[in-house]
Tab-separated table of C-alpha atoms in Angstrom:
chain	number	residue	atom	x	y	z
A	6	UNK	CA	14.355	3.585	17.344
A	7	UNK	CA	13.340	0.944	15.084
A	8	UNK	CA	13.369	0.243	11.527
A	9	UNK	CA	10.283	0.374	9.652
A	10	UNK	CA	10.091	-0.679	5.662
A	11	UNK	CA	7.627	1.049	3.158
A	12	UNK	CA	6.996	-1.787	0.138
A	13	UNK	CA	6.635	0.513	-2.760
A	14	UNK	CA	5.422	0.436	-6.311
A	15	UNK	CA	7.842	0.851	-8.745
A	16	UNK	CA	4.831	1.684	-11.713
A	17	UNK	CA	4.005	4.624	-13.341
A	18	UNK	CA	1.123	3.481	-14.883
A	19	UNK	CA	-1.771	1.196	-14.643
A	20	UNK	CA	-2.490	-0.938	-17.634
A	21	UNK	CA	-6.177	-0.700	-18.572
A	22	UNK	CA	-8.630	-3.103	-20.166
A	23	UNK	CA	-8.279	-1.753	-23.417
A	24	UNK	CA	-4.300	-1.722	-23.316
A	25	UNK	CA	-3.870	2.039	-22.806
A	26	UNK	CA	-1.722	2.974	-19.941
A	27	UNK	CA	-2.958	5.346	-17.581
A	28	UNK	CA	-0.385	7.132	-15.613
A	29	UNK	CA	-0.197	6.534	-12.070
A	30	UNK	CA	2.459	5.495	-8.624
A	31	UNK	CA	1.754	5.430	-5.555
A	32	UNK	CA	-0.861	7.954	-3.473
A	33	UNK	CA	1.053	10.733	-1.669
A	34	UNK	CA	-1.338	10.549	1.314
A	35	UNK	CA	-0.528	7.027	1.726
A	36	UNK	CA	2.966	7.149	1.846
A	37	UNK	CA	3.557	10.466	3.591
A	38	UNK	CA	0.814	10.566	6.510
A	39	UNK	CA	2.310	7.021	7.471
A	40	UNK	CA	5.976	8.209	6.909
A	41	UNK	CA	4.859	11.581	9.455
A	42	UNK	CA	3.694	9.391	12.340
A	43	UNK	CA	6.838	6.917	12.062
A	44	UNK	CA	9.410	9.366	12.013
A	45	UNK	CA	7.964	11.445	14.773
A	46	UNK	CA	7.658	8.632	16.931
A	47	UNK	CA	11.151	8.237	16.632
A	48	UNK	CA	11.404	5.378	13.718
A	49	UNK	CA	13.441	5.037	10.963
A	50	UNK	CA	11.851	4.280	6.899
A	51	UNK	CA	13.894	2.092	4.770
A	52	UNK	CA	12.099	2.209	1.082
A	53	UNK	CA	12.335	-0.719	-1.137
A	54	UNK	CA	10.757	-0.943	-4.837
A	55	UNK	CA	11.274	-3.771	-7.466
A	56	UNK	CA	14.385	-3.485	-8.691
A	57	UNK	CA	15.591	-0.486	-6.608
A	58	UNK	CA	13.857	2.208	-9.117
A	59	UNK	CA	13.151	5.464	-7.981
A	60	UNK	CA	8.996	5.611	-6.908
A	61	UNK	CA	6.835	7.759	-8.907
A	62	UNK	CA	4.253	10.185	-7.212
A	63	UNK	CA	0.949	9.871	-8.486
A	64	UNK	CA	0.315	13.644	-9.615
A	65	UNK	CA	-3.705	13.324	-9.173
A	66	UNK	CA	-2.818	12.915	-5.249
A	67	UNK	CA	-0.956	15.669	-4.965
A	68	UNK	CA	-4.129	17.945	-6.128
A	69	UNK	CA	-5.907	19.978	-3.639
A	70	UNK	CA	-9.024	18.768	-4.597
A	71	UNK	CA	-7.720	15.353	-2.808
A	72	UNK	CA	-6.066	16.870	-0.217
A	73	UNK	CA	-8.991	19.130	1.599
A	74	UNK	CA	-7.807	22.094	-0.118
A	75	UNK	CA	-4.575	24.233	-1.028
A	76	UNK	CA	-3.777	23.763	2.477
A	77	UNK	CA	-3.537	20.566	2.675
A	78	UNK	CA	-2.417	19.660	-0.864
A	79	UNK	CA	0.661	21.719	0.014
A	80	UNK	CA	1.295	19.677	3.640
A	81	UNK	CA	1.073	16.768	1.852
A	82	UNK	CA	3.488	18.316	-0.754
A	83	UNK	CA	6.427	19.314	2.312
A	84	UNK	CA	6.060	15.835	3.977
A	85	UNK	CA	6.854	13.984	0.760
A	86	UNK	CA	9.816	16.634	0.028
A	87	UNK	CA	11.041	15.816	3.129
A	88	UNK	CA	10.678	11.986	2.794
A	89	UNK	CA	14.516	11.783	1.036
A	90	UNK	CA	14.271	7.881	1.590
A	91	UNK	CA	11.912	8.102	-1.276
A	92	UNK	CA	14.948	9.066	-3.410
A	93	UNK	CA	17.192	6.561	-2.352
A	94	UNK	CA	15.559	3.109	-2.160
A	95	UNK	CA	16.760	-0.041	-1.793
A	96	UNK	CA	16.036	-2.931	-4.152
A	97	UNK	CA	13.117	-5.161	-2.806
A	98	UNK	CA	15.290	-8.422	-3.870
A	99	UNK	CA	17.787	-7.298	-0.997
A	100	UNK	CA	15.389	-6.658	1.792
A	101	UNK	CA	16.110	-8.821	4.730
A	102	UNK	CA	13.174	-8.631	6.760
A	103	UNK	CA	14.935	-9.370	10.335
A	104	UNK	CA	16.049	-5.684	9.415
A	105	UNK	CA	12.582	-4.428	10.187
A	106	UNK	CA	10.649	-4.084	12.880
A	107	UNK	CA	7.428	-3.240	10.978
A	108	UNK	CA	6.225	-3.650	7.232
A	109	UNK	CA	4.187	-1.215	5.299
A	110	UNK	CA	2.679	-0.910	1.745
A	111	UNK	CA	1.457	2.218	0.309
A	112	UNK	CA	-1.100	2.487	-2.329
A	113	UNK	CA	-2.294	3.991	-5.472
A	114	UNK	CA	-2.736	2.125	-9.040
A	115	UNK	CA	0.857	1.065	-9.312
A	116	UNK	CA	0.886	-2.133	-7.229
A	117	UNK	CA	-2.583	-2.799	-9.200
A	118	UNK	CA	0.657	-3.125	-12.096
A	119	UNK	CA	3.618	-4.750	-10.686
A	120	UNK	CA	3.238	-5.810	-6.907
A	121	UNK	CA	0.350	-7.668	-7.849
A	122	UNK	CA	2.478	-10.176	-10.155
A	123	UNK	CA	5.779	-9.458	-8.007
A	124	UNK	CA	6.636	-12.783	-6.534
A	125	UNK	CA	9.623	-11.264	-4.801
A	126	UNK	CA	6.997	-9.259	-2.915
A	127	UNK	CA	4.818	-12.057	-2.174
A	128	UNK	CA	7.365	-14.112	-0.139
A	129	UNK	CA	7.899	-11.263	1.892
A	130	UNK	CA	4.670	-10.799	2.565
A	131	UNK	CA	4.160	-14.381	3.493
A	132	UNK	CA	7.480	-14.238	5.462
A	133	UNK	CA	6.171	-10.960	7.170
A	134	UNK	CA	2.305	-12.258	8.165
A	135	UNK	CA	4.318	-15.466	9.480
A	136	UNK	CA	6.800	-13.559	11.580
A	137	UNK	CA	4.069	-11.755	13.618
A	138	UNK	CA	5.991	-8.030	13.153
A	139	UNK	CA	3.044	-5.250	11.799
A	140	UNK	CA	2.161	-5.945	8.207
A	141	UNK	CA	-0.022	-2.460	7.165
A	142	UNK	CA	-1.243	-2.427	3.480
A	143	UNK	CA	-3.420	0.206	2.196
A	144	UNK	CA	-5.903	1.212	-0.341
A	145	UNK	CA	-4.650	-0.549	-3.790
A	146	UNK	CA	-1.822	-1.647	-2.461
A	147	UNK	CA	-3.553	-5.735	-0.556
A	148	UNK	CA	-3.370	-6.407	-4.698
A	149	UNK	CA	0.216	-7.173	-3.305
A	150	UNK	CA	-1.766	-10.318	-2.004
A	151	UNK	CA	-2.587	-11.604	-4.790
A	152	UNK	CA	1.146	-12.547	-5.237
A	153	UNK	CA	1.734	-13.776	-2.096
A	154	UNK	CA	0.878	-17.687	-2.464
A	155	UNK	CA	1.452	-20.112	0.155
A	156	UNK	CA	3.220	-23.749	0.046
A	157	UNK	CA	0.343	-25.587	-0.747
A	158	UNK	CA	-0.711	-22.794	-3.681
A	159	UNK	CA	-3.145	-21.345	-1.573
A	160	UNK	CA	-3.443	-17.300	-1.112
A	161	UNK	CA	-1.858	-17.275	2.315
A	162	UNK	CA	-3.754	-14.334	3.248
A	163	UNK	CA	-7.178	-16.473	2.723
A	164	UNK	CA	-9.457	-16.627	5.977
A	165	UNK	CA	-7.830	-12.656	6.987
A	166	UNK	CA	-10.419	-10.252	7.227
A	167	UNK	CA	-8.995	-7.011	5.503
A	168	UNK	CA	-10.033	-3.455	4.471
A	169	UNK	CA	-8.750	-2.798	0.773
A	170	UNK	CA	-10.287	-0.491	-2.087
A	171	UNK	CA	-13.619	-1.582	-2.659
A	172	UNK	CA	-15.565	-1.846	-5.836
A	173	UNK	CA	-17.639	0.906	-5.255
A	174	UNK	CA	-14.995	3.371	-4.667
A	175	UNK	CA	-13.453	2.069	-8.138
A	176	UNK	CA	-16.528	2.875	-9.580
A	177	UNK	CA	-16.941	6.398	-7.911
A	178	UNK	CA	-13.403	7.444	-9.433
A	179	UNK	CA	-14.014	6.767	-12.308
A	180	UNK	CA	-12.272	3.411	-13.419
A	181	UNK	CA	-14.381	0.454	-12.798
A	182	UNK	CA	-15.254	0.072	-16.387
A	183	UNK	CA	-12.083	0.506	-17.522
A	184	UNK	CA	-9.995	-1.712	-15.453
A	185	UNK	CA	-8.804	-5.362	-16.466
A	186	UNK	CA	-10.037	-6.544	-12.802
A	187	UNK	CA	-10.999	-4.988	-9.432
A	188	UNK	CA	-9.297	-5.346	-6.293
A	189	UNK	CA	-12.284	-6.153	-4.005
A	190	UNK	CA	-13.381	-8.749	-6.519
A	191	UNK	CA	-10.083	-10.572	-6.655
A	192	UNK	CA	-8.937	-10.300	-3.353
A	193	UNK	CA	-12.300	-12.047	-2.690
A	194	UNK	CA	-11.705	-14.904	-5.310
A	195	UNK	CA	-8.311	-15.232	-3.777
A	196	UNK	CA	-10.223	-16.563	-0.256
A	197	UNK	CA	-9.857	-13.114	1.922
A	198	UNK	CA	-12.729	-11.829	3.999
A	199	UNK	CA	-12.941	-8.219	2.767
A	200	UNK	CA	-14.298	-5.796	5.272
A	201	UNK	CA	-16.461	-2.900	3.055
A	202	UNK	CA	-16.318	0.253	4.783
A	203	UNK	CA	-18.273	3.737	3.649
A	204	UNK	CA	-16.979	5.284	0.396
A	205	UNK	CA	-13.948	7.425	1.014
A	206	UNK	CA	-14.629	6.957	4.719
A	207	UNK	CA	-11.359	5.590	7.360
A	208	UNK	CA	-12.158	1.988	7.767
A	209	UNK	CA	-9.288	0.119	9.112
A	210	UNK	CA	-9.237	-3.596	9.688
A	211	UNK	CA	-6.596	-5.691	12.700
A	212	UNK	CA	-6.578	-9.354	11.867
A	213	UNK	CA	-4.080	-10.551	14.106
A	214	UNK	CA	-0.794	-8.894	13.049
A	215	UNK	CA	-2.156	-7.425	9.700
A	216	UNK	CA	-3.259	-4.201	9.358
A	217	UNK	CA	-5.143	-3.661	6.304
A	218	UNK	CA	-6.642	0.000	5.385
A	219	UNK	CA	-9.799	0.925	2.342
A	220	UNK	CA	-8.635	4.154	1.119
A	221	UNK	CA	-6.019	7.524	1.703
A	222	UNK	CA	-8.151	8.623	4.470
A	223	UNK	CA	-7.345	5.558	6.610
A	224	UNK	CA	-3.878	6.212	5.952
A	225	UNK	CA	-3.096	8.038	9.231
A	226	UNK	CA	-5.536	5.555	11.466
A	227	UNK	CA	-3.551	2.247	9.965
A	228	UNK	CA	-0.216	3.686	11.315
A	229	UNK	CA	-1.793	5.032	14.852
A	230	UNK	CA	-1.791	1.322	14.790
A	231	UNK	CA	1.159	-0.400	13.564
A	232	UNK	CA	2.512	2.180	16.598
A	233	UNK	CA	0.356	1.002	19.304
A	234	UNK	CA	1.663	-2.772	18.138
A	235	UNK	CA	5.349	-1.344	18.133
A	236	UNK	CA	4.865	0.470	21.530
């Protein structure tokens, strides 16, 4: 059994363009399809947010409307009830990543508000793309990279092709016209090759030890791989 640590937001809400917040966490997909395939492969989840606060569920992705139905909005629903490390995490500024054998960031809007400024986060992600352990980010959740800025003030993810929410999605759902920035459009700026997949579709990108995922549906592909790299 190894240890595996979920980054998580510690938002609940998303600062727009005009300066109204728009409530928001992380995506329960992302989180609990991830946290499903760990734990039955025998792993152990250590959660870590900024400052050790409590994550907030995004309450659109629990909706079944998001979740292929009832059925699956109430799956979704059980996995994250039973997911009691989300009520008990650890602060981020005490994570000693020689604890972990793996590294994993969940999306939704929040890290679009604090892991994307959170330069405790981005030495761990440096530290963690250096060490060559699985580093999976998905969906919203690569605007961690955008904190995560090398010695010589370069992005230190620039030159890694990655999957991350793309512009057109943004637009799809609603938000591209009301967002201060997009995620594909500054993750490009910052030097990364991003990888655009169909709309809504899996699309899951392996650079070398990163794992990078577009949206909640390649939630469950991205960690079918970070176990065949911990196998």
């Amino acid at each position: 059994m190894s240890k595996i640590l979920f980054v998580m937001t510690g938002a609940d809400h998303w600062t727009l363009a005009d300066g109204t917040e728009h409530p928001t966490g992380f995506w329960a997909e992302e989180a609990a399809a991830p946290y499903e395939a760990f734990t039955a492969a025998g792993h152990e989840v250590v959660v870590a947010t900024p400052g050790g606060v409590v994550p907030t569920v995004d309450q659109g992705s629990l909706a079944p409307e998001v979740n292929g139905g009832q059925d699956g909005a109430d799956r979704i629903a059980a996995i994250l009830d039973s997911f009691t490390e989300l009520k008990n995490p650890i602060r981020l500024e005490d994570v000693r990543l020689d604890d972990y054998a793996a590294v994993l960031y969940p999306g939704g809007h929040g890290p679009m508000e604090d892991l994307a400024v959170d330069a405790t986060s981005g030495r761990l992600l440096v530290d963690a793309l250096a060490s060559g352990r699985p580093l999976a980010v998905v969906c919203h959740a690569p605007a961690a990279f955008l904190a995560a800025v090398a010695e010589d003030g370069t992005n230190a993810f620039a030159g890694y092709r990655v999957a991350a929410f793309t512009n057109a999605e943004e637009t799809q759902a609603g938000f591209a016209d009301k967002a201060r920035w997009l995620l594909e459009t500054r993750l490009v700026e910052a030097g990364l090759d991003v990888r655009v997949g169909e709309p809504w579709a899996p699309n899951v990108v392996v650079d070398r030890n990163l794992i990078t995922g577009q949206n909640p549906a390649s939630s469950a592909p991205l960690a079918a791989e970070v176990l065949k790299k911990l196998a």
